[in-house]
Amino acid sequence: MPTPTPAWYRGTTPDEHRGRLAGGSAVRNVGPVIEVHGLTGRYGGVSAVRNVSFRLGPGGLHGIVGPAGAGKSTMLRLMVGLDRAASGRCLFDGRSYRDLAYPLREVGILLAPPPAHPGRTGRDHLRILARTHGIPDRRTDEVLEMTGLADVARLRAGVYSSGLRQRLGLAGALLGDPPALLLDDPAAGLDPDGVAWLRALLRTLAREGRAVLVTGRLTGELAGDIDRLVILGRGRVLADAPAAEVISRNTVPAVRVRPDRPDDLEKLLRGHGAAVALRPDGRLEITGLTSADVAGLAVRAGILLIENAPVHASLEDVYLALARGR
């Protein structure tokens, strides 16, 4: 017996779906609340994820970040039941993933590496997925176009580059137009143009009210776009808060300057209570004073500042500060 066409496709056009996903005026329902309660995953007696809990609301770009081996990918697998949790659970609007009637239409998932049979074309891979959930073939063409795969849709996935395979995985995650997305390192394999496209796409999806969760390394290309951070270290939550709050709470603002008289400026700044470090490139890194403070002191002393800029803390800085504290 064929699966019925989803109600949200009836009476709508492909252009309306494309407009909604490409930043059009259509407004979708608010995405789900994702709740993780005490998830623990063990492999061979080793805890890869240890009693992790967090709660993510709709309409934002959320990130699980951390260094290699922190447990980021394992978290996503535990959340959807691909790996069995030793304890804890994950709920999407109060339901576990296995209790969702049509998972593709509820939660879009991209795992690394994206699964696709090498002998199937990109279009056939998506059409097979679509038919398991009663999704019309026209939706397959929509996501192929949206992810930049329309011109290679008839090629077998086995000849796709790593970037094309990543795009195919993203197309599969978007196929059911889900209100929640779990994306494991979605920028992997993409070239700079692809990363720029992905950033714009994720922002659009979040603005539509979806709950979008991505994993990434601390040096990941998407780190600066994340609204809320869950930082993992050795399987434990080190921080869970809005990104700006996590960074400001765990780093000390600094200013980097290049003066024409570094020795005189260093002595002057230390006299005003600043900490000053000389960098190998000859610039001074200052904490305890703002960029405007440094500029004012330098002007009054007749010292020329060739460069004067605030130093923006990176996620690596935040992680190191958190790790030292733990």
PDB file of N, CA and C in Angstrom, residues 213-286:
ATOM      1  N   LEU A 213      21.102  22.227  14.237  1.00  0.00           N
ATOM      2  CA  LEU A 213      22.230  21.856  15.085  1.00  0.00           C
ATOM      3  C   LEU A 213      23.346  21.318  14.213  1.00  0.00           C
ATOM      4  N   VAL A 214      24.528  21.918  14.317  1.00  0.00           N
ATOM      5  CA  VAL A 214      25.677  21.473  13.544  1.00  0.00           C
ATOM      6  C   VAL A 214      26.808  21.103  14.501  1.00  0.00           C
ATOM      7  N   THR A 215      27.629  20.156  14.089  1.00  0.00           N
ATOM      8  CA  THR A 215      28.846  19.867  14.828  1.00  0.00           C
ATOM      9  C   THR A 215      30.022  20.437  14.045  1.00  0.00           C
ATOM     10  N   GLY A 216      31.120  20.660  14.718  1.00  0.00           N
ATOM     11  CA  GLY A 216      32.286  21.177  14.025  1.00  0.00           C
ATOM     12  C   GLY A 216      33.503  21.211  14.926  1.00  0.00           C
ATOM     13  N   ARG A 217      34.648  21.327  14.279  1.00  0.00           N
ATOM     14  CA  ARG A 217      35.892  21.492  15.018  1.00  0.00           C
ATOM     15  C   ARG A 217      35.971  22.921  15.523  1.00  0.00           C
ATOM     16  N   LEU A 218      36.869  23.157  16.450  1.00  0.00           N
ATOM     17  CA  LEU A 218      37.034  24.508  16.980  1.00  0.00           C
ATOM     18  C   LEU A 218      37.519  25.475  15.917  1.00  0.00           C
ATOM     19  N   THR A 219      38.139  24.935  14.867  1.00  0.00           N
ATOM     20  CA  THR A 219      38.611  25.777  13.770  1.00  0.00           C
ATOM     21  C   THR A 219      37.658  25.725  12.588  1.00  0.00           C
ATOM     22  N   GLY A 220      36.444  25.200  12.786  1.00  0.00           N
ATOM     23  CA  GLY A 220      35.505  25.019  11.691  1.00  0.00           C
ATOM     24  C   GLY A 220      35.097  26.324  11.037  1.00  0.00           C
ATOM     25  N   GLU A 221      34.717  26.218   9.744  1.00  0.00           N
ATOM     26  CA  GLU A 221      34.373  27.405   8.967  1.00  0.00           C
ATOM     27  C   GLU A 221      33.089  28.058   9.449  1.00  0.00           C
ATOM     28  N   LEU A 222      32.251  27.328  10.163  1.00  0.00           N
ATOM     29  CA  LEU A 222      30.959  27.862  10.594  1.00  0.00           C
ATOM     30  C   LEU A 222      30.982  28.397  12.009  1.00  0.00           C
ATOM     31  N   ALA A 223      32.128  28.329  12.679  1.00  0.00           N
ATOM     32  CA  ALA A 223      32.176  28.667  14.102  1.00  0.00           C
ATOM     33  C   ALA A 223      31.655  30.072  14.389  1.00  0.00           C
ATOM     34  N   GLY A 224      31.970  31.019  13.509  1.00  0.00           N
ATOM     35  CA  GLY A 224      31.562  32.395  13.755  1.00  0.00           C
ATOM     36  C   GLY A 224      30.079  32.667  13.530  1.00  0.00           C
ATOM     37  N   ASP A 225      29.352  31.683  12.975  1.00  0.00           N
ATOM     38  CA  ASP A 225      27.934  31.886  12.684  1.00  0.00           C
ATOM     39  C   ASP A 225      27.025  31.307  13.763  1.00  0.00           C
ATOM     40  N   ILE A 226      27.573  30.579  14.706  1.00  0.00           N
ATOM     41  CA  ILE A 226      26.748  29.853  15.667  1.00  0.00           C
ATOM     42  C   ILE A 226      26.175  30.803  16.717  1.00  0.00           C
ATOM     43  N   ASP A 227      24.875  30.661  16.987  1.00  0.00           N
ATOM     44  CA  ASP A 227      24.202  31.499  17.978  1.00  0.00           C
ATOM     45  C   ASP A 227      24.390  30.954  19.394  1.00  0.00           C
ATOM     46  N   ARG A 228      24.278  29.652  19.543  1.00  0.00           N
ATOM     47  CA  ARG A 228      24.406  29.031  20.858  1.00  0.00           C
ATOM     48  C   ARG A 228      25.415  27.895  20.771  1.00  0.00           C
ATOM     49  N   LEU A 229      26.303  27.851  21.747  1.00  0.00           N
ATOM     50  CA  LEU A 229      27.395  26.884  21.743  1.00  0.00           C
ATOM     51  C   LEU A 229      27.221  25.838  22.826  1.00  0.00           C
ATOM     52  N   VAL A 230      27.426  24.600  22.448  1.00  0.00           N
ATOM     53  CA  VAL A 230      27.660  23.525  23.408  1.00  0.00           C
ATOM     54  C   VAL A 230      29.077  23.042  23.126  1.00  0.00           C
ATOM     55  N   ILE A 231      30.001  23.309  24.038  1.00  0.00           N
ATOM     56  CA  ILE A 231      31.395  22.927  23.849  1.00  0.00           C
ATOM     57  C   ILE A 231      31.647  21.629  24.593  1.00  0.00           C
ATOM     58  N   LEU A 232      32.142  20.626  23.858  1.00  0.00           N
ATOM     59  CA  LEU A 232      32.454  19.328  24.439  1.00  0.00           C
ATOM     60  C   LEU A 232      33.962  19.163  24.570  1.00  0.00           C
ATOM     61  N   GLY A 233      34.367  18.490  25.622  1.00  0.00           N
ATOM     62  CA  GLY A 233      35.761  18.118  25.831  1.00  0.00           C
ATOM     63  C   GLY A 233      35.804  16.762  26.494  1.00  0.00           C
ATOM     64  N   ARG A 234      36.376  15.779  25.792  1.00  0.00           N
ATOM     65  CA  ARG A 234      36.439  14.398  26.296  1.00  0.00           C
ATOM     66  C   ARG A 234      35.062  13.885  26.697  1.00  0.00           C
ATOM     67  N   GLY A 235      34.079  14.207  25.882  1.00  0.00           N
ATOM     68  CA  GLY A 235      32.747  13.685  26.092  1.00  0.00           C
ATOM     69  C   GLY A 235      31.914  14.407  27.117  1.00  0.00           C
ATOM     70  N   ARG A 236      32.421  15.471  27.702  1.00  0.00           N
ATOM     71  CA  ARG A 236      31.678  16.215  28.720  1.00  0.00           C
ATOM     72  C   ARG A 236      31.349  17.617  28.219  1.00  0.00           C
ATOM     73  N   VAL A 237      30.264  18.184  28.751  1.00  0.00           N
ATOM     74  CA  VAL A 237      29.895  19.554  28.410  1.00  0.00           C
ATOM     75  C   VAL A 237      30.745  20.523  29.221  1.00  0.00           C
ATOM     76  N   LEU A 238      31.534  21.346  28.524  1.00  0.00           N
ATOM     77  CA  LEU A 238      32.342  22.371  29.184  1.00  0.00           C
ATOM     78  C   LEU A 238      31.625  23.712  29.224  1.00  0.00           C
ATOM     79  N   ALA A 239      30.727  23.930  28.268  1.00  0.00           N
ATOM     80  CA  ALA A 239      29.966  25.186  28.236  1.00  0.00           C
ATOM     81  C   ALA A 239      28.705  24.970  27.436  1.00  0.00           C
ATOM     82  N   ASP A 240      27.644  25.681  27.805  1.00  0.00           N
ATOM     83  CA  ASP A 240      26.369  25.622  27.101  1.00  0.00           C
ATOM     84  C   ASP A 240      25.673  26.963  27.317  1.00  0.00           C
ATOM     85  N   ALA A 241      25.800  27.867  26.335  1.00  0.00           N
ATOM     86  CA  ALA A 241      25.269  29.219  26.482  1.00  0.00           C
ATOM     87  C   ALA A 241      25.345  29.919  25.129  1.00  0.00           C
ATOM     88  N   PRO A 242      24.727  31.106  24.998  1.00  0.00           N
ATOM     89  CA  PRO A 242      24.906  31.885  23.767  1.00  0.00           C
ATOM     90  C   PRO A 242      26.390  32.095  23.462  1.00  0.00           C
ATOM     91  N   ALA A 243      26.733  32.065  22.183  1.00  0.00           N
ATOM     92  CA  ALA A 243      28.134  32.100  21.784  1.00  0.00           C
ATOM     93  C   ALA A 243      28.878  33.307  22.339  1.00  0.00           C
ATOM     94  N   ALA A 244      28.272  34.492  22.220  1.00  0.00           N
ATOM     95  CA  ALA A 244      28.942  35.706  22.698  1.00  0.00           C
ATOM     96  C   ALA A 244      29.203  35.627  24.197  1.00  0.00           C
ATOM     97  N   GLU A 245      28.265  35.054  24.935  1.00  0.00           N
ATOM     98  CA  GLU A 245      28.425  34.944  26.381  1.00  0.00           C
ATOM     99  C   GLU A 245      29.542  33.984  26.744  1.00  0.00           C
ATOM    100  N   VAL A 246      29.615  32.849  26.042  1.00  0.00           N
ATOM    101  CA  VAL A 246      30.673  31.872  26.314  1.00  0.00           C
ATOM    102  C   VAL A 246      32.040  32.493  26.061  1.00  0.00           C
ATOM    103  N   ILE A 247      32.172  33.220  24.961  1.00  0.00           N
ATOM    104  CA  ILE A 247      33.470  33.807  24.611  1.00  0.00           C
ATOM    105  C   ILE A 247      33.850  34.899  25.599  1.00  0.00           C
ATOM    106  N   SER A 248      32.928  35.795  25.924  1.00  0.00           N
ATOM    107  CA  SER A 248      33.260  36.903  26.829  1.00  0.00           C
ATOM    108  C   SER A 248      33.556  36.404  28.240  1.00  0.00           C
ATOM    109  N   ARG A 249      32.884  35.331  28.661  1.00  0.00           N
ATOM    110  CA  ARG A 249      33.051  34.833  30.015  1.00  0.00           C
ATOM    111  C   ARG A 249      34.387  34.107  30.202  1.00  0.00           C
ATOM    112  N   ASN A 250      34.935  33.577  29.128  1.00  0.00           N
ATOM    113  CA  ASN A 250      36.110  32.722  29.267  1.00  0.00           C
ATOM    114  C   ASN A 250      37.369  33.269  28.613  1.00  0.00           C
ATOM    115  N   THR A 251      37.337  34.505  28.155  1.00  0.00           N
ATOM    116  CA  THR A 251      38.528  35.111  27.574  1.00  0.00           C
ATOM    117  C   THR A 251      38.685  36.536  28.080  1.00  0.00           C
ATOM    118  N   VAL A 252      39.900  37.032  28.009  1.00  0.00           N
ATOM    119  CA  VAL A 252      40.207  38.401  28.431  1.00  0.00           C
ATOM    120  C   VAL A 252      40.407  39.257  27.180  1.00  0.00           C
ATOM    121  N   PRO A 253      39.653  40.363  27.037  1.00  0.00           N
ATOM    122  CA  PRO A 253      39.821  41.220  25.855  1.00  0.00           C
ATOM    123  C   PRO A 253      41.263  41.718  25.743  1.00  0.00           C
ATOM    124  N   ALA A 254      41.751  41.759  24.525  1.00  0.00           N
ATOM    125  CA  ALA A 254      43.130  42.194  24.299  1.00  0.00           C
ATOM    126  C   ALA A 254      43.177  43.153  23.116  1.00  0.00           C
ATOM    127  N   VAL A 255      44.275  43.906  23.056  1.00  0.00           N
ATOM    128  CA  VAL A 255      44.519  44.851  21.972  1.00  0.00           C
ATOM    129  C   VAL A 255      45.907  44.558  21.412  1.00  0.00           C
ATOM    130  N   ARG A 256      46.021  44.606  20.103  1.00  0.00           N
ATOM    131  CA  ARG A 256      47.312  44.353  19.459  1.00  0.00           C
ATOM    132  C   ARG A 256      47.726  45.625  18.719  1.00  0.00           C
ATOM    133  N   VAL A 257      48.940  46.119  19.003  1.00  0.00           N
ATOM    134  CA  VAL A 257      49.414  47.369  18.399  1.00  0.00           C
ATOM    135  C   VAL A 257      50.817  47.193  17.842  1.00  0.00           C
ATOM    136  N   ARG A 258      51.110  48.056  16.842  1.00  0.00           N
ATOM    137  CA  ARG A 258      52.471  48.122  16.290  1.00  0.00           C
ATOM    138  C   ARG A 258      52.913  49.582  16.393  1.00  0.00           C
ATOM    139  N   PRO A 259      53.684  49.960  17.411  1.00  0.00           N
ATOM    140  CA  PRO A 259      54.108  51.354  17.587  1.00  0.00           C
ATOM    141  C   PRO A 259      55.475  51.609  16.945  1.00  0.00           C
ATOM    142  N   ASP A 260      55.769  52.888  16.720  1.00  0.00           N
ATOM    143  CA  ASP A 260      57.098  53.210  16.201  1.00  0.00           C
ATOM    144  C   ASP A 260      58.142  53.170  17.322  1.00  0.00           C
ATOM    145  N   ARG A 261      57.700  53.278  18.584  1.00  0.00           N
ATOM    146  CA  ARG A 261      58.626  53.206  19.733  1.00  0.00           C
ATOM    147  C   ARG A 261      58.070  52.194  20.745  1.00  0.00           C
ATOM    148  N   PRO A 262      58.252  50.891  20.465  1.00  0.00           N
ATOM    149  CA  PRO A 262      57.637  49.856  21.298  1.00  0.00           C
ATOM    150  C   PRO A 262      58.098  49.892  22.755  1.00  0.00           C
ATOM    151  N   ASP A 263      59.379  50.166  22.990  1.00  0.00           N
ATOM    152  CA  ASP A 263      59.869  50.165  24.373  1.00  0.00           C
ATOM    153  C   ASP A 263      59.211  51.273  25.191  1.00  0.00           C
ATOM    154  N   ASP A 264      59.109  52.474  24.582  1.00  0.00           N
ATOM    155  CA  ASP A 264      58.488  53.590  25.301  1.00  0.00           C
ATOM    156  C   ASP A 264      57.007  53.316  25.569  1.00  0.00           C
ATOM    157  N   LEU A 265      56.318  52.730  24.573  1.00  0.00           N
ATOM    158  CA  LEU A 265      54.892  52.451  24.759  1.00  0.00           C
ATOM    159  C   LEU A 265      54.686  51.372  25.811  1.00  0.00           C
ATOM    160  N   GLU A 266      55.512  50.353  25.793  1.00  0.00           N
ATOM    161  CA  GLU A 266      55.373  49.282  26.782  1.00  0.00           C
ATOM    162  C   GLU A 266      55.522  49.843  28.197  1.00  0.00           C
ATOM    163  N   LYS A 267      56.545  50.684  28.410  1.00  0.00           N
ATOM    164  CA  LYS A 267      56.745  51.276  29.728  1.00  0.00           C
ATOM    165  C   LYS A 267      55.556  52.143  30.133  1.00  0.00           C
ATOM    166  N   LEU A 268      55.030  52.911  29.163  1.00  0.00           N
ATOM    167  CA  LEU A 268      53.895  53.781  29.440  1.00  0.00           C
ATOM    168  C   LEU A 268      52.659  52.980  29.842  1.00  0.00           C
ATOM    169  N   LEU A 269      52.396  51.913  29.101  1.00  0.00           N
ATOM    170  CA  LEU A 269      51.184  51.121  29.361  1.00  0.00           C
ATOM    171  C   LEU A 269      51.281  50.372  30.677  1.00  0.00           C
ATOM    172  N   ARG A 270      52.446  49.854  30.973  1.00  0.00           N
ATOM    173  CA  ARG A 270      52.614  49.160  32.255  1.00  0.00           C
ATOM    174  C   ARG A 270      52.397  50.123  33.416  1.00  0.00           C
ATOM    175  N   GLY A 271      52.787  51.385  33.203  1.00  0.00           N
ATOM    176  CA  GLY A 271      52.569  52.375  34.240  1.00  0.00           C
ATOM    177  C   GLY A 271      51.103  52.675  34.482  1.00  0.00           C
ATOM    178  N   HIS A 272      50.256  52.300  33.533  1.00  0.00           N
ATOM    179  CA  HIS A 272      48.812  52.493  33.675  1.00  0.00           C
ATOM    180  C   HIS A 272      48.093  51.179  33.986  1.00  0.00           C
ATOM    181  N   GLY A 273      48.842  50.193  34.453  1.00  0.00           N
ATOM    182  CA  GLY A 273      48.248  48.949  34.937  1.00  0.00           C
ATOM    183  C   GLY A 273      47.964  47.901  33.891  1.00  0.00           C
ATOM    184  N   ALA A 274      48.436  48.084  32.674  1.00  0.00           N
ATOM    185  CA  ALA A 274      48.177  47.099  31.629  1.00  0.00           C
ATOM    186  C   ALA A 274      49.230  45.999  31.652  1.00  0.00           C
ATOM    187  N   ALA A 275      48.844  44.825  31.189  1.00  0.00           N
ATOM    188  CA  ALA A 275      49.796  43.740  30.959  1.00  0.00           C
ATOM    189  C   ALA A 275      50.191  43.791  29.490  1.00  0.00           C
ATOM    190  N   VAL A 276      51.491  43.733  29.221  1.00  0.00           N
ATOM    191  CA  VAL A 276      51.994  43.890  27.864  1.00  0.00           C
ATOM    192  C   VAL A 276      52.914  42.731  27.529  1.00  0.00           C
ATOM    193  N   ALA A 277      52.691  42.125  26.352  1.00  0.00           N
ATOM    194  CA  ALA A 277      53.545  41.034  25.882  1.00  0.00           C
ATOM    195  C   ALA A 277      54.061  41.393  24.497  1.00  0.00           C
ATOM    196  N   LEU A 278      55.339  41.152  24.276  1.00  0.00           N
ATOM    197  CA  LEU A 278      55.941  41.398  22.969  1.00  0.00           C
ATOM    198  C   LEU A 278      55.814  40.129  22.121  1.00  0.00           C
ATOM    199  N   ARG A 279      55.175  40.259  20.973  1.00  0.00           N
ATOM    200  CA  ARG A 279      54.993  39.127  20.074  1.00  0.00           C
ATOM    201  C   ARG A 279      56.209  38.960  19.169  1.00  0.00           C
ATOM    202  N   PRO A 280      56.416  37.758  18.611  1.00  0.00           N
ATOM    203  CA  PRO A 280      57.560  37.540  17.716  1.00  0.00           C
ATOM    204  C   PRO A 280      57.552  38.445  16.496  1.00  0.00           C
ATOM    205  N   ASP A 281      56.360  38.905  16.056  1.00  0.00           N
ATOM    206  CA  ASP A 281      56.299  39.773  14.878  1.00  0.00           C
ATOM    207  C   ASP A 281      56.549  41.236  15.211  1.00  0.00           C
ATOM    208  N   GLY A 282      56.894  41.547  16.481  1.00  0.00           N
ATOM    209  CA  GLY A 282      57.212  42.897  16.884  1.00  0.00           C
ATOM    210  C   GLY A 282      56.039  43.702  17.405  1.00  0.00           C
ATOM    211  N   ARG A 283      54.843  43.149  17.313  1.00  0.00           N
ATOM    212  CA  ARG A 283      53.673  43.846  17.840  1.00  0.00           C
ATOM    213  C   ARG A 283      53.542  43.611  19.343  1.00  0.00           C
ATOM    214  N   LEU A 284      52.859  44.531  20.008  1.00  0.00           N
ATOM    215  CA  LEU A 284      52.580  44.398  21.429  1.00  0.00           C
ATOM    216  C   LEU A 284      51.147  43.929  21.616  1.00  0.00           C
ATOM    217  N   GLU A 285      50.957  42.961  22.497  1.00  0.00           N
ATOM    218  CA  GLU A 285      49.606  42.502  22.843  1.00  0.00           C
ATOM    219  C   GLU A 285      49.314  42.968  24.264  1.00  0.00           C
ATOM    220  N   ILE A 286      48.197  43.692  24.407  1.00  0.00           N
ATOM    221  CA  ILE A 286      47.915  44.400  25.659  1.00  0.00           C
ATOM    222  C   ILE A 286      46.582  43.929  26.222  1.00  0.00           C
TER     223      ILE A 286
END
